[in-house]
Amino acid sequence: MQGLKARKAAWEVIQAVGGGAFADVALERIFNLYSFKTIDKALITELSYGAIRQRYFLDCWIDFLGKVSAKKQPPLLRWLLHLGLYQIFKMERIPPAAAINTTVELAKTLHLAKLAPVVNGILRSALRNKEMGVQLPKSKNPSLELAKNESLPVWFADELITWKGVFEANKIAKAFNTISPIDIRVNKIRADLKDVQAIFDSYGIGNQLIPNCPYGLEIPAGVGEPRKWPGYLEGKWSVQDRSSQLIAPFLGALPGENILDACAAPGGKSTHIAELINNQGNIWSVDRSSRRAQKILANAERLGTTSLQLLVADSNKLLAKHPKWENYFHRILIDAPCSGLGTLARHPDARWRMNKENIHKLVDLQSQLLKSLAPLLKSGGKLVYSTCTIHPEENFNQIKKFLRINSKFLLEYEKQIWPGEEDNGDGFYIAALKKQ
């Protein structure tokens, strides 16, 4: 049956993520395990990422159509129903008959033969409801309605409405469910923006300039695997979201300075700083994970950013291990560990991983990093604190608390970028602080 192998692969990704795996890791594992054409890889990505992203919405339909609620279904059946329902409700280009028949066939051939009639019944009922224009029951609670319609955890929908109001919360939630283009940053040490554009044009890879990103290009989603595009292996460019590309320039780093990137992996911002100062300076790229630090090294070697010095360490303990670093650095970047709530469009599983308790722990970690690293900055130096989240406790309130107990620091600039703003970049926060 046509398309069965690709759907089976997508189902395996959905199962893996349901069991705790990260979506990108699960998808890469599938691509390494099986051989697929580019067009099939695109379908697998859309099916798996889409079903993972729409988990709550699809669960609501199972609850509405089935005799057993979604969370009480056997996981294997629940994820298979998600695969079929996603195609029916969210993929106009796939004929409903193909969506239903392939999903039922997967049930018959892969451990769910006895439940194939259940799969068939629920999917055909879903299609009838869709064709009749039947909607899921509405709730008078705006948070429940937002969570259902845009497939968000209820606690997060509630927070969004508290922060931004119902109308803006809906706009942001829709941005989370929009497939993002791929943004790249041209490495000015090794290439010119126009040269990279010309190379992409010659290969038929669509591209356009990104406003406010002097080295940024936008590539449409679905073009293929970036690592196989021309110029990647030669280090002419890196993949980096447009919002993330705004952060390194705020350091204002100058040639010859000592610069610390305290939470550096996988190295996107460290290498960007090196490019901006043309490798004429000393950049310490620190990360506590040796595995993640290897990614910094690999990126630095590919891009030719020779001014990076890699250090595997806990940034909270840098002053204790390196006393001479007190008042040593001209610039410090703390791209802090965070909830990642600004990047849900790119990471379909992230919304299901985070909760309020985890955020409280992250807020404490961020606060400790600010406290530990502040003494390493010279008087007159600049500290940039950034996150890829939209949670006020990790952003505005975190910096407000820091400034309240650190009178030597002045706030020069801060901005919250919301998803859907800044020409569709991820949600990011940036604060630039000067030490007197």
CSV table of C-alpha atoms in Angstrom, one decimal:
chain,number,residue,atom,x,y,z
A,1,MET,CA,0.0,0.0,0.0
A,2,GLN,CA,1.4,3.4,-1.1
A,3,GLY,CA,2.7,5.6,1.7
A,4,LEU,CA,2.5,2.8,4.3
A,5,LYS,CA,6.2,2.7,5.1
A,6,ALA,CA,6.4,6.5,5.6
A,7,ARG,CA,3.3,6.5,7.9
A,8,LYS,CA,4.8,3.6,9.9
A,9,ALA,CA,8.0,5.6,10.4
A,10,ALA,CA,6.0,8.6,11.5
A,11,TRP,CA,4.0,6.5,14.0
A,12,GLU,CA,7.4,5.2,15.4
A,13,VAL,CA,8.5,8.8,16.0
A,14,ILE,CA,5.2,9.7,17.7
A,15,GLN,CA,5.5,6.6,19.9
A,16,ALA,CA,9.1,7.5,20.8
A,17,VAL,CA,8.2,11.0,21.8
A,18,GLY,CA,5.2,9.7,23.8
A,19,GLY,CA,7.7,7.6,25.7
A,20,GLY,CA,9.9,10.5,26.5
A,21,ALA,CA,12.3,10.9,23.5
A,22,PHE,CA,13.0,14.3,22.0
A,23,ALA,CA,11.2,14.8,18.6
A,24,ASP,CA,14.3,15.8,16.7
A,25,VAL,CA,16.3,12.9,18.1
A,26,ALA,CA,13.6,10.4,17.4
A,27,LEU,CA,13.2,11.7,13.8
A,28,GLU,CA,16.9,11.6,13.1
A,29,ARG,CA,17.1,8.0,14.5
A,30,ILE,CA,14.3,6.9,12.0
A,31,PHE,CA,16.1,8.6,9.1
A,32,ASN,CA,19.3,6.8,10.0
A,33,LEU,CA,17.5,3.5,10.5
A,34,TYR,CA,15.6,3.4,7.2
A,35,SER,CA,16.3,4.7,3.7
A,36,PHE,CA,13.8,7.3,2.5
A,37,LYS,CA,13.6,9.6,-0.5
A,38,THR,CA,13.5,13.4,0.3
A,39,ILE,CA,9.8,13.6,-0.5
A,40,ASP,CA,9.1,10.8,2.0
A,41,LYS,CA,11.2,12.4,4.7
A,42,ALA,CA,9.2,15.6,4.3
A,43,LEU,CA,5.9,13.6,4.7
A,44,ILE,CA,7.3,11.7,7.8
A,45,THR,CA,8.4,15.0,9.4
A,46,GLU,CA,5.0,16.7,8.7
A,47,LEU,CA,3.0,13.7,10.0
A,48,SER,CA,5.0,13.1,13.1
A,49,TYR,CA,5.7,16.7,14.1
A,50,GLY,CA,2.1,17.7,13.3
A,51,ALA,CA,0.6,14.9,15.4
A,52,ILE,CA,2.9,15.6,18.3
A,53,ARG,CA,2.1,19.3,18.1
A,54,GLN,CA,-1.6,18.7,18.0
A,55,ARG,CA,-1.7,16.1,20.7
A,56,TYR,CA,-4.3,17.8,22.9
A,57,PHE,CA,-6.5,18.7,20.0
A,58,LEU,CA,-6.5,15.2,18.8
A,59,ASP,CA,-7.1,13.8,22.3
A,60,CYS,CA,-10.2,16.0,22.5
A,61,TRP,CA,-11.5,14.3,19.3
A,62,ILE,CA,-10.8,10.8,20.7
A,63,ASP,CA,-12.7,11.8,23.8
A,64,PHE,CA,-15.5,13.1,21.7
A,65,LEU,CA,-15.8,10.1,19.3
A,66,GLY,CA,-14.6,7.1,21.3
A,67,LYS,CA,-16.1,5.1,24.1
A,68,VAL,CA,-12.7,5.2,26.0
A,69,SER,CA,-11.0,8.6,26.7
A,70,ALA,CA,-7.7,9.2,25.0
A,71,LYS,CA,-5.5,8.9,28.1
A,72,LYS,CA,-7.1,5.6,29.0
A,73,GLN,CA,-6.4,4.1,25.5
A,74,PRO,CA,-3.4,1.8,25.1
A,75,PRO,CA,-0.5,4.2,24.1
A,76,LEU,CA,0.1,2.3,20.8
A,77,LEU,CA,-3.6,2.8,19.8
A,78,ARG,CA,-3.7,6.4,21.0
A,79,TRP,CA,-0.7,7.4,18.9
A,80,LEU,CA,-2.0,5.6,15.9
A,81,LEU,CA,-5.3,7.4,16.2
A,82,HIS,CA,-3.4,10.6,16.4
A,83,LEU,CA,-1.7,9.8,13.1
A,84,GLY,CA,-5.0,9.1,11.3
A,85,LEU,CA,-6.9,12.0,12.9
A,86,TYR,CA,-4.1,14.5,12.1
A,87,GLN,CA,-4.4,13.7,8.4
A,88,ILE,CA,-8.2,14.0,8.4
A,89,PHE,CA,-8.3,17.3,10.3
A,90,LYS,CA,-5.1,19.0,9.4
A,91,MET,CA,-3.8,17.8,6.1
A,92,GLU,CA,-6.0,18.9,3.2
A,93,ARG,CA,-3.7,17.5,0.5
A,94,ILE,CA,-4.1,13.9,1.7
A,95,PRO,CA,-7.3,12.2,0.6
A,96,PRO,CA,-9.3,11.1,3.6
A,97,ALA,CA,-9.7,7.5,2.2
A,98,ALA,CA,-5.9,7.2,2.0
A,99,ALA,CA,-5.6,8.5,5.6
A,100,ILE,CA,-8.1,6.0,6.9
A,101,ASN,CA,-7.0,3.0,4.9
A,102,THR,CA,-3.3,3.3,5.7
A,103,THR,CA,-4.0,3.8,9.4
A,104,VAL,CA,-6.3,0.8,9.6
A,105,GLU,CA,-3.7,-1.3,7.6
A,106,LEU,CA,-1.0,-0.3,10.1
A,107,ALA,CA,-3.3,-1.5,12.9
A,108,LYS,CA,-3.8,-4.8,11.2
A,109,THR,CA,-0.1,-5.5,10.5
A,110,LEU,CA,1.5,-4.1,13.6
A,111,HIS,CA,0.2,-5.5,16.9
A,112,LEU,CA,-3.3,-4.0,16.9
A,113,ALA,CA,-5.2,-6.4,14.6
A,114,LYS,CA,-8.0,-6.9,17.1
A,115,LEU,CA,-8.4,-3.1,17.4
A,116,ALA,CA,-8.4,-2.4,13.7
A,117,PRO,CA,-12.3,-2.1,13.7
A,118,VAL,CA,-12.0,0.5,16.5
A,119,VAL,CA,-9.5,2.5,14.5
A,120,ASN,CA,-11.7,2.3,11.4
A,121,GLY,CA,-14.8,3.3,13.3
A,122,ILE,CA,-13.3,6.3,15.0
A,123,LEU,CA,-11.6,7.6,11.9
A,124,ARG,CA,-14.7,7.2,9.7
A,125,SER,CA,-16.8,8.9,12.4
A,126,ALA,CA,-14.2,11.8,12.5
A,127,LEU,CA,-14.5,12.2,8.7
A,128,ARG,CA,-18.3,12.3,8.9
A,129,ASN,CA,-18.2,14.9,11.6
A,130,LYS,CA,-15.7,17.0,9.6
A,131,GLU,CA,-17.9,16.8,6.4
A,132,MET,CA,-21.0,17.8,8.4
A,133,GLY,CA,-19.1,20.8,9.9
A,134,VAL,CA,-19.4,19.4,13.5
A,135,GLN,CA,-17.0,21.1,16.0
A,136,LEU,CA,-15.8,20.0,19.3
A,137,PRO,CA,-18.0,21.1,22.2
A,138,LYS,CA,-17.2,24.7,23.2
A,139,SER,CA,-16.2,25.7,26.7
A,140,LYS,CA,-17.1,29.0,28.5
A,141,ASN,CA,-13.6,28.9,30.0
A,142,PRO,CA,-11.3,30.9,27.6
A,143,SER,CA,-8.2,28.9,28.7
A,144,LEU,CA,-9.8,25.6,28.0
A,145,GLU,CA,-11.0,26.8,24.6
A,146,LEU,CA,-7.6,28.1,23.7
A,147,ALA,CA,-5.9,24.9,24.9
A,148,LYS,CA,-8.3,22.8,22.8
A,149,ASN,CA,-8.2,24.8,19.6
A,150,GLU,CA,-4.5,25.4,19.5
A,151,SER,CA,-3.4,22.3,21.3
A,152,LEU,CA,-1.6,23.7,24.3
A,153,PRO,CA,-1.3,22.5,27.9
A,154,VAL,CA,-4.2,24.1,29.9
A,155,TRP,CA,-1.8,25.7,32.4
A,156,PHE,CA,0.1,27.4,29.6
A,157,ALA,CA,-3.0,28.6,27.8
A,158,ASP,CA,-4.1,30.1,31.2
A,159,GLU,CA,-0.8,31.9,31.6
A,160,LEU,CA,-0.8,33.3,28.0
A,161,ILE,CA,-4.2,34.8,28.6
A,162,THR,CA,-3.1,36.3,31.9
A,163,TRP,CA,0.0,37.9,30.2
A,164,LYS,CA,-1.5,39.1,26.9
A,165,GLY,CA,-5.3,38.9,27.0
A,166,VAL,CA,-7.5,36.5,25.0
A,167,PHE,CA,-7.0,38.1,21.5
A,168,GLU,CA,-3.2,38.4,21.7
A,169,ALA,CA,-2.9,34.9,23.3
A,170,ASN,CA,-4.7,33.4,20.3
A,171,LYS,CA,-2.4,35.1,17.9
A,172,ILE,CA,0.7,33.8,19.8
A,173,ALA,CA,-0.8,30.3,20.0
A,174,LYS,CA,-1.4,30.3,16.3
A,175,ALA,CA,2.2,31.2,15.7
A,176,PHE,CA,3.2,28.2,17.7
A,177,ASN,CA,1.4,26.0,15.2
A,178,THR,CA,2.8,27.7,12.1
A,179,ILE,CA,5.6,25.8,10.4
A,180,SER,CA,8.6,28.1,10.5
A,181,PRO,CA,11.0,28.8,7.6
A,182,ILE,CA,14.6,27.9,8.1
A,183,ASP,CA,16.8,30.9,9.0
A,184,ILE,CA,20.5,30.9,8.3
A,185,ARG,CA,23.3,33.3,9.3
A,186,VAL,CA,26.0,33.9,6.8
A,187,ASN,CA,29.6,33.6,8.2
A,188,LYS,CA,31.2,36.8,7.2
A,189,ILE,CA,34.6,35.4,7.9
A,190,ARG,CA,34.2,32.9,5.0
A,191,ALA,CA,31.5,34.3,2.7
A,192,ASP,CA,29.5,37.3,1.6
A,193,LEU,CA,25.7,37.4,1.8
A,194,LYS,CA,25.3,38.0,-1.9
A,195,ASP,CA,27.7,35.1,-2.7
A,196,VAL,CA,25.6,32.7,-0.6
A,197,GLN,CA,22.4,34.0,-2.2
A,198,ALA,CA,24.0,33.4,-5.7
A,199,ILE,CA,25.0,29.8,-4.7
A,200,PHE,CA,21.5,29.0,-3.4
A,201,ASP,CA,19.9,30.6,-6.5
A,202,SER,CA,22.1,28.3,-8.7
A,203,TYR,CA,20.8,25.3,-6.8
A,204,GLY,CA,17.2,26.4,-7.0
A,205,ILE,CA,17.0,27.0,-3.2
A,206,GLY,CA,14.6,29.9,-2.6
A,207,ASN,CA,15.9,32.6,-0.3
A,208,GLN,CA,15.3,36.1,0.9
A,209,LEU,CA,16.9,38.7,3.2
A,210,ILE,CA,15.7,38.8,6.8
A,211,PRO,CA,14.9,42.3,8.0
A,212,ASN,CA,17.1,43.5,10.9
A,213,CYS,CA,19.5,40.6,10.4
A,214,PRO,CA,22.4,41.9,8.4
A,215,TYR,CA,23.8,38.4,7.7
A,216,GLY,CA,20.5,36.5,7.7
A,217,LEU,CA,18.7,34.6,5.0
A,218,GLU,CA,15.3,33.0,5.1
A,219,ILE,CA,14.8,29.6,3.3
A,220,PRO,CA,11.3,28.2,2.9
A,221,ALA,CA,10.4,25.2,5.0
A,222,GLY,CA,10.5,21.8,3.2
A,223,VAL,CA,13.4,22.5,0.9
A,224,GLY,CA,15.4,19.6,2.3
A,225,GLU,CA,18.1,18.9,4.8
A,226,PRO,CA,20.3,22.0,5.5
A,227,ARG,CA,23.4,20.0,6.0
A,228,LYS,CA,23.2,18.9,2.4
A,229,TRP,CA,22.8,22.5,1.1
A,230,PRO,CA,25.8,24.1,-0.7
A,231,GLY,CA,28.2,26.0,1.6
A,232,TYR,CA,27.4,24.2,4.8
A,233,LEU,CA,30.4,21.9,4.9
A,234,GLU,CA,32.6,24.8,3.9
A,235,GLY,CA,31.4,26.8,6.9
A,236,LYS,CA,29.8,29.6,4.8
A,237,TRP,CA,26.7,29.7,7.0
A,238,SER,CA,24.9,28.3,10.0
A,239,VAL,CA,21.3,27.6,10.9
A,240,GLN,CA,20.1,30.1,13.4
A,241,ASP,CA,16.7,31.6,14.1
A,242,ARG,CA,16.4,35.3,13.3
A,243,SER,CA,15.5,36.2,16.9
A,244,SER,CA,18.6,34.4,18.1
A,245,GLN,CA,20.7,36.3,15.5
A,246,LEU,CA,19.9,39.6,17.3
A,247,ILE,CA,21.6,38.6,20.6
A,248,ALA,CA,25.3,38.5,19.9
A,249,PRO,CA,25.4,42.0,18.3
A,250,PHE,CA,24.0,43.5,21.6
A,251,LEU,CA,27.2,42.6,23.4
A,252,GLY,CA,28.9,45.2,21.3
A,253,ALA,CA,32.1,43.1,21.4
A,254,LEU,CA,35.3,44.7,20.0
A,255,PRO,CA,38.5,43.2,18.6
A,256,GLY,CA,41.0,42.3,21.4
A,257,GLU,CA,38.5,42.0,24.2
A,258,ASN,CA,38.0,39.1,26.6
A,259,ILE,CA,34.5,37.6,26.2
A,260,LEU,CA,32.7,34.9,28.1
A,261,ASP,CA,29.8,32.9,26.7
A,262,ALA,CA,28.7,31.2,29.9
A,263,CYS,CA,26.1,28.7,28.5
A,264,ALA,CA,27.5,28.2,25.1
A,265,ALA,CA,26.4,24.9,23.6
A,266,PRO,CA,25.8,24.2,20.7
A,267,GLY,CA,27.9,27.3,19.9
A,268,GLY,CA,25.6,29.4,17.7
A,269,LYS,CA,26.2,32.6,19.6
A,270,SER,CA,29.9,32.0,20.4
A,271,THR,CA,30.6,31.6,16.7
A,272,HIS,CA,28.5,34.6,15.9
A,273,ILE,CA,30.5,36.7,18.3
A,274,ALA,CA,33.8,35.4,16.8
A,275,GLU,CA,32.5,36.3,13.3
A,276,LEU,CA,31.5,39.8,14.4
A,277,ILE,CA,35.0,40.6,15.8
A,278,ASN,CA,36.7,38.8,12.9
A,279,ASN,CA,38.4,36.3,15.2
A,280,GLN,CA,40.3,39.1,16.9
A,281,GLY,CA,39.7,38.5,20.5
A,282,ASN,CA,39.5,35.9,23.2
A,283,ILE,CA,36.1,34.1,23.6
A,284,TRP,CA,35.7,31.5,26.3
A,285,SER,CA,32.8,29.2,25.4
A,286,VAL,CA,31.7,27.4,28.5
A,287,ASP,CA,29.2,24.5,28.9
A,288,ARG,CA,28.9,22.0,31.7
A,289,SER,CA,28.1,19.1,29.3
A,290,SER,CA,31.1,17.5,27.6
A,291,ARG,CA,28.7,16.0,25.0
A,292,ARG,CA,27.2,19.3,24.2
A,293,ALA,CA,30.6,21.0,24.2
A,294,GLN,CA,31.7,18.7,21.4
A,295,LYS,CA,29.0,20.4,19.3
A,296,ILE,CA,30.6,23.8,20.0
A,297,LEU,CA,34.0,22.4,18.9
A,298,ALA,CA,32.5,20.9,15.7
A,299,ASN,CA,30.7,24.1,14.8
A,300,ALA,CA,33.8,26.2,15.5
A,301,GLU,CA,36.0,24.0,13.3
A,302,ARG,CA,33.5,24.1,10.4
A,303,LEU,CA,33.1,27.9,10.6
A,304,GLY,CA,36.8,28.7,11.2
A,305,THR,CA,36.1,30.6,14.4
A,306,THR,CA,39.6,30.2,15.8
A,307,SER,CA,39.2,32.8,18.6
A,308,LEU,CA,37.0,30.3,20.7
A,309,GLN,CA,38.5,28.6,23.7
A,310,LEU,CA,36.3,25.7,24.9
A,311,LEU,CA,35.9,25.0,28.6
A,312,VAL,CA,33.8,22.2,30.1
A,313,ALA,CA,32.7,23.6,33.5
A,314,ASP,CA,29.8,24.7,35.6
A,315,SER,CA,29.6,28.5,35.1
A,316,ASN,CA,28.4,28.9,38.6
A,317,LYS,CA,31.8,27.8,39.8
A,318,LEU,CA,34.1,29.7,37.4
A,319,LEU,CA,35.2,32.3,39.9
A,320,ALA,CA,36.1,29.7,42.5
A,321,LYS,CA,38.2,27.8,39.9
A,322,HIS,CA,39.6,30.8,38.2
A,323,PRO,CA,40.1,33.6,40.8
A,324,LYS,CA,42.0,35.8,38.3
A,325,TRP,CA,38.8,36.1,36.3
A,326,GLU,CA,37.3,38.5,38.8
A,327,ASN,CA,36.7,41.8,36.9
A,328,TYR,CA,38.4,40.2,33.9
A,329,PHE,CA,35.8,40.0,31.1
A,330,HIS,CA,34.8,43.0,28.9
A,331,ARG,CA,31.6,41.2,27.8
A,332,ILE,CA,29.6,38.3,29.2
A,333,LEU,CA,26.7,36.5,27.5
A,334,ILE,CA,24.4,34.5,29.7
A,335,ASP,CA,22.1,32.7,27.2
A,336,ALA,CA,20.4,31.1,30.1
A,337,PRO,CA,18.8,27.6,30.4
A,338,CYS,CA,15.1,28.3,30.1
A,339,SER,CA,11.7,26.8,29.5
A,340,GLY,CA,12.0,27.3,25.7
A,341,LEU,CA,8.4,28.5,25.6
A,342,GLY,CA,9.2,30.9,22.7
A,343,THR,CA,10.3,28.1,20.4
A,344,LEU,CA,7.3,25.9,20.3
A,345,ALA,CA,6.9,26.3,16.6
A,346,ARG,CA,10.3,24.7,16.0
A,347,HIS,CA,10.1,22.1,18.8
A,348,PRO,CA,6.7,20.3,18.6
A,349,ASP,CA,7.2,18.3,21.8
A,350,ALA,CA,8.5,21.2,24.0
A,351,ARG,CA,5.0,22.2,25.0
A,352,TRP,CA,4.4,18.8,26.6
A,353,ARG,CA,7.7,18.7,28.5
A,354,MET,CA,7.4,21.9,30.5
A,355,ASN,CA,5.3,22.6,33.7
A,356,LYS,CA,5.2,25.2,36.4
A,357,GLU,CA,7.4,23.3,38.8
A,358,ASN,CA,10.2,23.0,36.1
A,359,ILE,CA,9.9,26.7,35.5
A,360,HIS,CA,10.4,27.5,39.2
A,361,LYS,CA,13.6,25.4,39.1
A,362,LEU,CA,14.8,27.2,36.0
A,363,VAL,CA,14.2,30.6,37.5
A,364,ASP,CA,16.4,29.6,40.5
A,365,LEU,CA,19.1,28.4,38.2
A,366,GLN,CA,19.0,31.6,36.1
A,367,SER,CA,19.2,33.7,39.2
A,368,GLN,CA,22.2,31.8,40.5
A,369,LEU,CA,24.0,32.2,37.1
A,370,LEU,CA,23.5,36.0,37.2
A,371,LYS,CA,24.8,36.1,40.8
A,372,SER,CA,27.8,33.9,40.1
A,373,LEU,CA,28.9,35.6,36.9
A,374,ALA,CA,28.4,39.3,37.7
A,375,PRO,CA,31.8,39.5,39.6
A,376,LEU,CA,33.6,38.3,36.5
A,377,LEU,CA,32.6,41.5,34.5
A,378,LYS,CA,35.0,44.5,34.4
A,379,SER,CA,33.7,47.9,35.5
A,380,GLY,CA,32.3,49.5,32.3
A,381,GLY,CA,31.7,46.1,30.8
A,382,LYS,CA,28.5,44.8,29.4
A,383,LEU,CA,26.4,41.7,30.4
A,384,VAL,CA,23.7,40.4,28.0
A,385,TYR,CA,21.1,38.1,29.5
A,386,SER,CA,19.0,36.2,27.0
A,387,THR,CA,16.4,33.4,26.9
A,388,CYS,CA,14.2,31.7,24.3
A,389,THR,CA,11.1,31.9,26.4
A,390,ILE,CA,8.2,34.3,26.9
A,391,HIS,CA,7.7,33.6,30.6
A,392,PRO,CA,7.9,36.9,32.6
A,393,GLU,CA,9.5,35.2,35.7
A,394,GLU,CA,12.4,34.1,33.5
A,395,ASN,CA,12.7,37.4,31.8
A,396,PHE,CA,11.6,40.9,33.0
A,397,ASN,CA,11.0,39.8,36.6
A,398,GLN,CA,14.4,37.9,36.7
A,399,ILE,CA,16.3,41.0,35.6
A,400,LYS,CA,14.2,43.3,37.8
A,401,LYS,CA,15.2,41.2,40.8
A,402,PHE,CA,18.9,41.1,39.8
A,403,LEU,CA,19.0,44.9,39.5
A,404,ARG,CA,17.3,45.4,42.8
A,405,ILE,CA,20.2,43.6,44.6
A,406,ASN,CA,23.1,44.7,42.3
A,407,SER,CA,23.3,48.4,42.3
A,408,LYS,CA,26.5,48.4,40.2
A,409,PHE,CA,24.5,47.4,37.2
A,410,LEU,CA,22.3,49.6,35.0
A,411,LEU,CA,19.8,48.4,32.4
A,412,GLU,CA,20.6,49.7,29.0
A,413,TYR,CA,18.1,47.8,26.9
A,414,GLU,CA,15.5,45.1,27.2
A,415,LYS,CA,13.0,43.6,24.9
A,416,GLN,CA,10.6,40.7,24.8
A,417,ILE,CA,10.1,39.3,21.3
A,418,TRP,CA,6.8,37.4,21.0
A,419,PRO,CA,6.2,34.6,18.5
A,420,GLY,CA,4.6,36.0,15.4
A,421,GLU,CA,6.3,39.3,15.8
A,422,GLU,CA,9.7,40.3,14.3
A,423,ASP,CA,8.7,38.8,10.9
A,424,ASN,CA,7.9,35.4,12.5
A,425,GLY,CA,11.0,34.8,14.6
A,426,ASP,CA,10.9,32.7,17.7
A,427,GLY,CA,10.0,34.2,21.1
A,428,PHE,CA,13.1,35.6,22.7
A,429,TYR,CA,14.1,38.0,25.5
A,430,ILE,CA,17.2,40.2,25.6
A,431,ALA,CA,18.5,42.4,28.4
A,432,ALA,CA,21.7,44.4,28.1
A,433,LEU,CA,23.3,45.5,31.4
A,434,LYS,CA,26.3,47.8,32.0
A,435,LYS,CA,28.5,47.5,35.1
A,436,GLN,CA,29.4,50.9,36.5
